[in-house]
Short mmCIF file of C-alpha atoms in Angstrom, two decimals:
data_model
loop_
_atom_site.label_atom_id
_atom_site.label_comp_id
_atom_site.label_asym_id
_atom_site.label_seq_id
_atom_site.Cartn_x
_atom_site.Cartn_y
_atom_site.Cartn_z
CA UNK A 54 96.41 109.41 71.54
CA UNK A 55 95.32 106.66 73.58
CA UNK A 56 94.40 107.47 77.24
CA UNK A 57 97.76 107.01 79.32
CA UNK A 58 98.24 108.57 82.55
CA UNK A 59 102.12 109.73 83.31
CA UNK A 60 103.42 109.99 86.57
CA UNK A 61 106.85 112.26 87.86
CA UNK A 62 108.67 109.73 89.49
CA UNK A 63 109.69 112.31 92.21
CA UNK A 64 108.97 114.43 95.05
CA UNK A 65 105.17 112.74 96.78
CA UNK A 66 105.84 109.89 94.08
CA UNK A 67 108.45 108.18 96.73
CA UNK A 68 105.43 108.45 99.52
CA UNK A 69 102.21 107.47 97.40
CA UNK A 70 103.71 106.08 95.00
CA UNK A 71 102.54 102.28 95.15
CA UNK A 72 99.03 104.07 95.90
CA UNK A 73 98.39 105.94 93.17
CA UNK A 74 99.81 103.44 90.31
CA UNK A 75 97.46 100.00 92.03
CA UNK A 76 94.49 102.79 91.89
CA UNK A 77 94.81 103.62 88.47
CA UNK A 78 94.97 100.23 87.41
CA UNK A 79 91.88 99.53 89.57
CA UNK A 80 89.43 101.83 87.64
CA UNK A 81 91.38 100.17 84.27
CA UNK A 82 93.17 103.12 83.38
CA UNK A 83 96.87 102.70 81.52
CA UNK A 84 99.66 104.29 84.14
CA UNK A 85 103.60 104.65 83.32
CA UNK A 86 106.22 106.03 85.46
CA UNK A 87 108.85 108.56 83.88
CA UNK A 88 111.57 105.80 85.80
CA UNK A 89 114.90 106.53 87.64
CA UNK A 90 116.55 109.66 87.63
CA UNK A 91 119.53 110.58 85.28
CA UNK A 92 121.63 113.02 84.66
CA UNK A 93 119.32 113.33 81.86
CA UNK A 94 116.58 114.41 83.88
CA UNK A 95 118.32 116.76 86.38
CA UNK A 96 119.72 118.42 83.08
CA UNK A 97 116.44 118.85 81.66
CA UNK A 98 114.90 119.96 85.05
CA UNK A 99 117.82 122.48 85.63
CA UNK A 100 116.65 124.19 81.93
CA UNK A 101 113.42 124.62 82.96
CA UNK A 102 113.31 125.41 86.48
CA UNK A 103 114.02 129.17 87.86
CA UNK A 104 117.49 128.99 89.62
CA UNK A 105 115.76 129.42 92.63
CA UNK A 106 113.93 126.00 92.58
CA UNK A 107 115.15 123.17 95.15
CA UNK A 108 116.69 120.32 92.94
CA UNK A 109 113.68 118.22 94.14
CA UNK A 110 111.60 120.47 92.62
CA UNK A 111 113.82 120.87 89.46
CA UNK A 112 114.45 116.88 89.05
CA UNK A 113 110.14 116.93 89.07
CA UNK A 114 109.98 118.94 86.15
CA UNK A 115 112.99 116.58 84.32
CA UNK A 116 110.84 113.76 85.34
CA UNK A 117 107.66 115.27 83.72
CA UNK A 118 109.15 116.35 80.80
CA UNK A 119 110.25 112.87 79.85
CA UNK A 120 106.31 112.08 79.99
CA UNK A 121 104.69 114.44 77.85
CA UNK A 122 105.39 113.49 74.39
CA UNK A 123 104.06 109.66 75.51
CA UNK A 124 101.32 110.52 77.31
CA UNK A 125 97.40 111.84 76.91
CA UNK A 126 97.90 113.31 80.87
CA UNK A 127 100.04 113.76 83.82
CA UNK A 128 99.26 112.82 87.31
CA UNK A 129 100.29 115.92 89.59
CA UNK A 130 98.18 115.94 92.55
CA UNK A 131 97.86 119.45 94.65
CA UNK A 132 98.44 117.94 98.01
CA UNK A 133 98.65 120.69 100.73
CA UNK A 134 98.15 118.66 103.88
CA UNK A 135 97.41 115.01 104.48
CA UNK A 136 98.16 114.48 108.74
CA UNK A 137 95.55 117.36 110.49
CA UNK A 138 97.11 120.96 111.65
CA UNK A 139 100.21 120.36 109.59
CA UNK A 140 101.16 122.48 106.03
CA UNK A 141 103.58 121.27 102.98
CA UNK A 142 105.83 122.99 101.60
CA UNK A 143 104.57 125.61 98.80
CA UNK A 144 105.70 123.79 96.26
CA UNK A 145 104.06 121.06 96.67
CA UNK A 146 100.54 122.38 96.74
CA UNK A 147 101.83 124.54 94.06
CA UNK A 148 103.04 121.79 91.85
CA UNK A 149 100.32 121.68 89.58
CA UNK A 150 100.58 125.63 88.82
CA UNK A 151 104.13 125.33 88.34
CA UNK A 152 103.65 122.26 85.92
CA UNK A 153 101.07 124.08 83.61
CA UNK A 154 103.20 127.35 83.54
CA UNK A 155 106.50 125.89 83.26
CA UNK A 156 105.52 123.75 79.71
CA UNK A 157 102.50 125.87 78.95
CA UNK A 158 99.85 122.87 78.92
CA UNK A 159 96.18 123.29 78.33
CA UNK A 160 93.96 122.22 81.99
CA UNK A 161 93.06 119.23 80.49
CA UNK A 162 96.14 118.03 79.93
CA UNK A 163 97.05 118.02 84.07
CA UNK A 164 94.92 115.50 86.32
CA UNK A 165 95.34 117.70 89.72
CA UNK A 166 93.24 116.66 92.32
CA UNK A 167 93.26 118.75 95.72
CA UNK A 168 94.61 116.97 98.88
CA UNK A 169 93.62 119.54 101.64
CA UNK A 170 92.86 116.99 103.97
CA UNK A 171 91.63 113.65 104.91
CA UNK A 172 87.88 114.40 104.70
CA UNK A 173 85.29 112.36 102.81
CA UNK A 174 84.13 115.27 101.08
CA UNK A 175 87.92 116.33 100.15
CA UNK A 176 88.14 112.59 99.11
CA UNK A 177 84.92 112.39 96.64
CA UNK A 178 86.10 115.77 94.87
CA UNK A 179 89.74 114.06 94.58
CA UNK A 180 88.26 111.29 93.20
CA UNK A 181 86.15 113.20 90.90
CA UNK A 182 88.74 115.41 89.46
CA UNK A 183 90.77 112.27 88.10
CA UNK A 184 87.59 110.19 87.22
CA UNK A 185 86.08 112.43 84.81
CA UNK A 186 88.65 112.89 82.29
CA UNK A 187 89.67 109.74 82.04
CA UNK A 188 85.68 108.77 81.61
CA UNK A 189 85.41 106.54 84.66
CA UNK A 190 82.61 106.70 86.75
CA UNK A 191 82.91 108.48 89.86
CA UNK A 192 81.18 105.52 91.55
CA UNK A 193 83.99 102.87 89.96
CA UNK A 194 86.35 105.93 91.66
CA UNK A 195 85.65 105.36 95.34
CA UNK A 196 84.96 101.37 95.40
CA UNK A 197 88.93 101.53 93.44
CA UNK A 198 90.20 103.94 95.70
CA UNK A 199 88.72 102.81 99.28
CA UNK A 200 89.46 98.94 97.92
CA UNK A 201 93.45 100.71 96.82
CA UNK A 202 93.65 102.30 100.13
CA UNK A 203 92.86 99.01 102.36
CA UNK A 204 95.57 97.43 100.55
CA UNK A 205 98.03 100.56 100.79
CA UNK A 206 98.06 100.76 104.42
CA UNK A 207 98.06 96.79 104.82
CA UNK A 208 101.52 96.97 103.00
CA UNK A 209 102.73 99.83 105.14
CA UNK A 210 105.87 98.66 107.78
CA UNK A 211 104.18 97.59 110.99
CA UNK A 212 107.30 98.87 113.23
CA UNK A 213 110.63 97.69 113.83
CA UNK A 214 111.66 94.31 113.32
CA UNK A 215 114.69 93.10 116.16
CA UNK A 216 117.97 94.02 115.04
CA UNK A 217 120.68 91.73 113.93
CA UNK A 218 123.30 94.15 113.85
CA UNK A 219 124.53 98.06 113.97
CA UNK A 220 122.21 99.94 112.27
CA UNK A 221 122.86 103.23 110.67
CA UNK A 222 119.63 105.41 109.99
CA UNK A 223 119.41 107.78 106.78
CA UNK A 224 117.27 110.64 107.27
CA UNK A 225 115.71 112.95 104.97
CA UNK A 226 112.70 113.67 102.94
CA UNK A 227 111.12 110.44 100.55
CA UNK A 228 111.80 111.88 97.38
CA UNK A 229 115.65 112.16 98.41
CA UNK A 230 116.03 109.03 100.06
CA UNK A 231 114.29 106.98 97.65
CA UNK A 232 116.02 108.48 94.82
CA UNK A 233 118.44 106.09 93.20
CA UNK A 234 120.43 109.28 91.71
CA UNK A 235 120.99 111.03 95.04
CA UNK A 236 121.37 107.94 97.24
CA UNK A 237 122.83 105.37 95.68
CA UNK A 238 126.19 106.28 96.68
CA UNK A 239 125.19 106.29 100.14
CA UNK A 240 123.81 103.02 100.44
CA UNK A 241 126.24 101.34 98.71
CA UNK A 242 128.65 102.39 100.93
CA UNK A 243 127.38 101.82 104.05
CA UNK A 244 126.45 98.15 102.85
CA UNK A 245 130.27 97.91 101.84
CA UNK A 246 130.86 98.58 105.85
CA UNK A 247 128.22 95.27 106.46
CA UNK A 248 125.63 97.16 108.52
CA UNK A 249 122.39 97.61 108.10
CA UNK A 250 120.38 101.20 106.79
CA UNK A 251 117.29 101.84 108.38
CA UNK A 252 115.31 105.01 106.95
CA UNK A 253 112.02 107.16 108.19
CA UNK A 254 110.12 104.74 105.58
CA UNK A 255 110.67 101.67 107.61
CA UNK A 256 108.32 103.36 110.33
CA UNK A 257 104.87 103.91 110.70
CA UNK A 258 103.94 107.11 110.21
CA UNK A 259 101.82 107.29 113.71
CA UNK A 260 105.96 106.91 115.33
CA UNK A 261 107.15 109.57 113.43
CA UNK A 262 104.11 111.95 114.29
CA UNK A 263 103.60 110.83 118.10
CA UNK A 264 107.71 111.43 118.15
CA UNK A 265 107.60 115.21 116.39
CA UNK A 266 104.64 116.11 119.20
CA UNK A 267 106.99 118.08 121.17
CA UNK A 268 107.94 120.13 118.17
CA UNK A 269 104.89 121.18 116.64
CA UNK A 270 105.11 124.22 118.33
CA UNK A 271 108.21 125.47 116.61
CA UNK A 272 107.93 123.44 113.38
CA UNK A 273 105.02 124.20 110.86
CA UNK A 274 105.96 121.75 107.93
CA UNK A 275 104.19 118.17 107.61
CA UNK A 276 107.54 116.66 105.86
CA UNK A 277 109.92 118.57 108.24
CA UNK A 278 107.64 117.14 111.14
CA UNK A 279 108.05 113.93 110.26
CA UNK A 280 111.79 114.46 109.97
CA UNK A 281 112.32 115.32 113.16
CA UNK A 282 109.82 112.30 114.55
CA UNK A 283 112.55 110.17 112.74
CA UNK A 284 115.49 112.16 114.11
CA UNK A 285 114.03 111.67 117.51
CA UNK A 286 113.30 108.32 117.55
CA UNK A 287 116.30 107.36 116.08
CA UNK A 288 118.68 108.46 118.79
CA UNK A 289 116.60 107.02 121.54
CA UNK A 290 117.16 103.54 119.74
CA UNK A 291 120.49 101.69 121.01
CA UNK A 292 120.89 99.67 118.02
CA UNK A 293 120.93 102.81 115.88
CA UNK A 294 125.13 103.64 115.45
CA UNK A 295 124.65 106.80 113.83
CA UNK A 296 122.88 108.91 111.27
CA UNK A 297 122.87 110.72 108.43
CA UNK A 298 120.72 114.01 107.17
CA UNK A 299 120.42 114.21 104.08
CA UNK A 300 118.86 117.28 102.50
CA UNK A 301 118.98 119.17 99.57
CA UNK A 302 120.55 122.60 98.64
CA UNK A 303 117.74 125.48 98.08
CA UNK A 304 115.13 123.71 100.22
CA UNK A 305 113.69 126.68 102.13
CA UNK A 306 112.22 124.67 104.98
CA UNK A 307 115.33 122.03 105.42
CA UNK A 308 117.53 125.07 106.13
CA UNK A 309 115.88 126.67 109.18
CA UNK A 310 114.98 122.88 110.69
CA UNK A 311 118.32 121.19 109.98
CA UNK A 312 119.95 123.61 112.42
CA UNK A 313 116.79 122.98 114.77
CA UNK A 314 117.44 119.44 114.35
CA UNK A 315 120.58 119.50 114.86
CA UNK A 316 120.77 121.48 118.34
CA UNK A 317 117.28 120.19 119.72
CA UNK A 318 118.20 116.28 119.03
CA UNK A 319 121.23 115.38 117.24
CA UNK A 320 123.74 117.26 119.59
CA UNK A 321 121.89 115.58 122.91
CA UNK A 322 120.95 112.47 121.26
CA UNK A 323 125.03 111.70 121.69
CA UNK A 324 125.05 109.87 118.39
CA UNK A 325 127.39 110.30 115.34
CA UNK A 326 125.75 112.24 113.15
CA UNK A 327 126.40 114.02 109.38
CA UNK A 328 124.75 116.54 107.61
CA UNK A 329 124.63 116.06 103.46
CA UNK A 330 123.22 118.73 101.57
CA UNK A 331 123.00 117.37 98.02
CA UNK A 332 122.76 119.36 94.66
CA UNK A 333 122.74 118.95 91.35
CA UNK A 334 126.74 119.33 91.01
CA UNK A 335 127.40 117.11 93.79
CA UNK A 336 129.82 114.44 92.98
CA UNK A 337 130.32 110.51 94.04
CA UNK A 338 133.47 110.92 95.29
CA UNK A 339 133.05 113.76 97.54
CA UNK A 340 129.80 112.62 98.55
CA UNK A 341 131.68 108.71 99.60
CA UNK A 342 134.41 110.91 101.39
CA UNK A 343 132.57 112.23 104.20
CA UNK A 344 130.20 108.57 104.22
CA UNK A 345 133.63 107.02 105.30
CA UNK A 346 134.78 109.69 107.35
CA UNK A 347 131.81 109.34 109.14
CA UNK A 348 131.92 105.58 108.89
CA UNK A 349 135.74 105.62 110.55
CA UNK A 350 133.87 107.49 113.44
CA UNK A 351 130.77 105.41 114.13
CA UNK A 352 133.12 102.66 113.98
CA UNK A 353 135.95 103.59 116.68
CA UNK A 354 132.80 104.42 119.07
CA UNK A 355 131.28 100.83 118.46
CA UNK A 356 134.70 99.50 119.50
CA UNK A 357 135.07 101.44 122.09
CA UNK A 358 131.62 99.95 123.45
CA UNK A 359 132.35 96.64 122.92
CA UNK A 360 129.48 96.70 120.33
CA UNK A 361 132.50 95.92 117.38
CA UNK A 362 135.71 93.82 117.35
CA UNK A 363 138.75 95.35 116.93
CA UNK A 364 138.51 93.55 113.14
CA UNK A 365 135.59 95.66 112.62
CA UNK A 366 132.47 94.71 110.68
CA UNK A 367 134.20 94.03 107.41
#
């Protein structure tokens, strides 16, 4: 089999994504994407995951399965912390463990680099670990990756452009956000209601950290950090209307902060806010039920600010 990298289009995928796929095609080496998630997937990932997994975690494995068959190895970087004195979640610098044991692949099979921090050293070794079985120089490596990385954070959102209009911010982690599957519904209602969605993605990830300062005392997670930078900033914003929380069921870390979130900042920030909690089974229609219940609220307090007609948006 020709050499052809595969990567899950899930979980980090939705943060690095764009990263990873322009460096592999710097150092000349084929990359594909397992594509959109489908019920196909989440079935497949629900077969092979424990019944304890987050569906994040089990939507990775549908994703990966979909790749094996096509391709000589699979891209599932270790990445336990990337921002200093902050942790992610087990599974995610368990993911390549859980990849190898779950469809019983041979090491050589799995390009895993470790992400333990932002150190040169850590960097070269990262660098290493993907170069050398895909016979590319380590040297080639680092002149793709640093050159990869320039362009990477040149593409990343510079801040907050002015607003035209309401805005309603969706919250939650990347991989549920950015996941057509999960969020589609979402989206596509709020755009029905004419105003605009604003996510943690459209911020720089200095905001988000500078805003979660005040909780890194009681909040150990990287990803649930930068949550509640978003959830922060987000209700000290006028033009933001409301927002939405989306998380998924089974996420260990999401269960203990959404309730932190939601005393610490959503109940002072005197927004309208909804909690989601997404699974496998959950359906469009209940899912667009609450979106306009919520919708019917943010909208009575707009007109009753004078921010909305009495037509409404629509």
């Amino acid at each position: 089999m020709a050499v052809k990298v595969g990567i899950p289009q899930a979980l980090l995928y939705h943060e690095f994504g764009s990263l990873w796929l322009d460096f592999f095609q710097n150092i000349g080496v084929a990359a594909v994407l397992s594509g959109e998630t489908n019920k196909q997937i989440i079935d497949r990932g629900m077969a092979l995951a424990i019944d304890e997994s987050c569906i994040p975690l089990k939507v990775y494995l549908g994703h990966t399965a979909s790749l094996l068959d096509t391709c000589s190895h699979i891209f599932v970087p270790r990445i336990a912390q990337y921002y200093p004195d902050n942790h992610l979640c087990a599974k995610l610098a368990g993911l390549p463990d859980i990849v190898q044991n779950t469809f019983r692949l041979v090491k050589e099979k799995i390009i895993s680099p470790n992400i333990e921090d932002r150190s040169a050293a850590t960097t070269l070794q990262a660098i290493q670990t993907i170069c050398q079985p895909l016979g590319v120089s380590t040297i080639d490596g680092q002149q793709a990756y640093y050159k990869t990385l320039k362009n990477w954070q040149k593409a990343i959102p510079p801040g907050l452009s002015q607003p035209p209009r309401p805005k309603i911010a969706v919250i939650g982690h990347s991989y549920i956000i950015n996941d057509v599957f999960f969020n589609s519904d979402i989206k596509r209602k709020l755009k029905s209601q004419a105003v605009d969605i604003i996510t943690p993605a459209d911020l720089p990830n200095k905001i988000l950290y500078e805003e979660a300062k005040e909780y890194r005392q009681d909040i150990y997670w990287q990803l649930s950090l930068k949550l509640a930078g978003a959830v922060r900033h987000f209700c000290r914003q006028a033009d933001i209307a409301g927002i939405i929380l989306v998380t998924s069921f089974g996420c260990g870390p999401d269960s203990l902060v959404n309730e932190y979130l939601e005393h610490h900042i959503l109940k002072p920030g005197n927004k309208p806010y909804l909690l989601l909690t997404i699974d496998e089974h959950t359906g469009s229609a209940g899912l667009i039920t609450r979106v306009e219940a919520f919708w019917d609220i943010v909208e009575r307090m707009l007109k009753l600010e004078g921010k909305l007609s009495p037509h409404g948006l629509s």
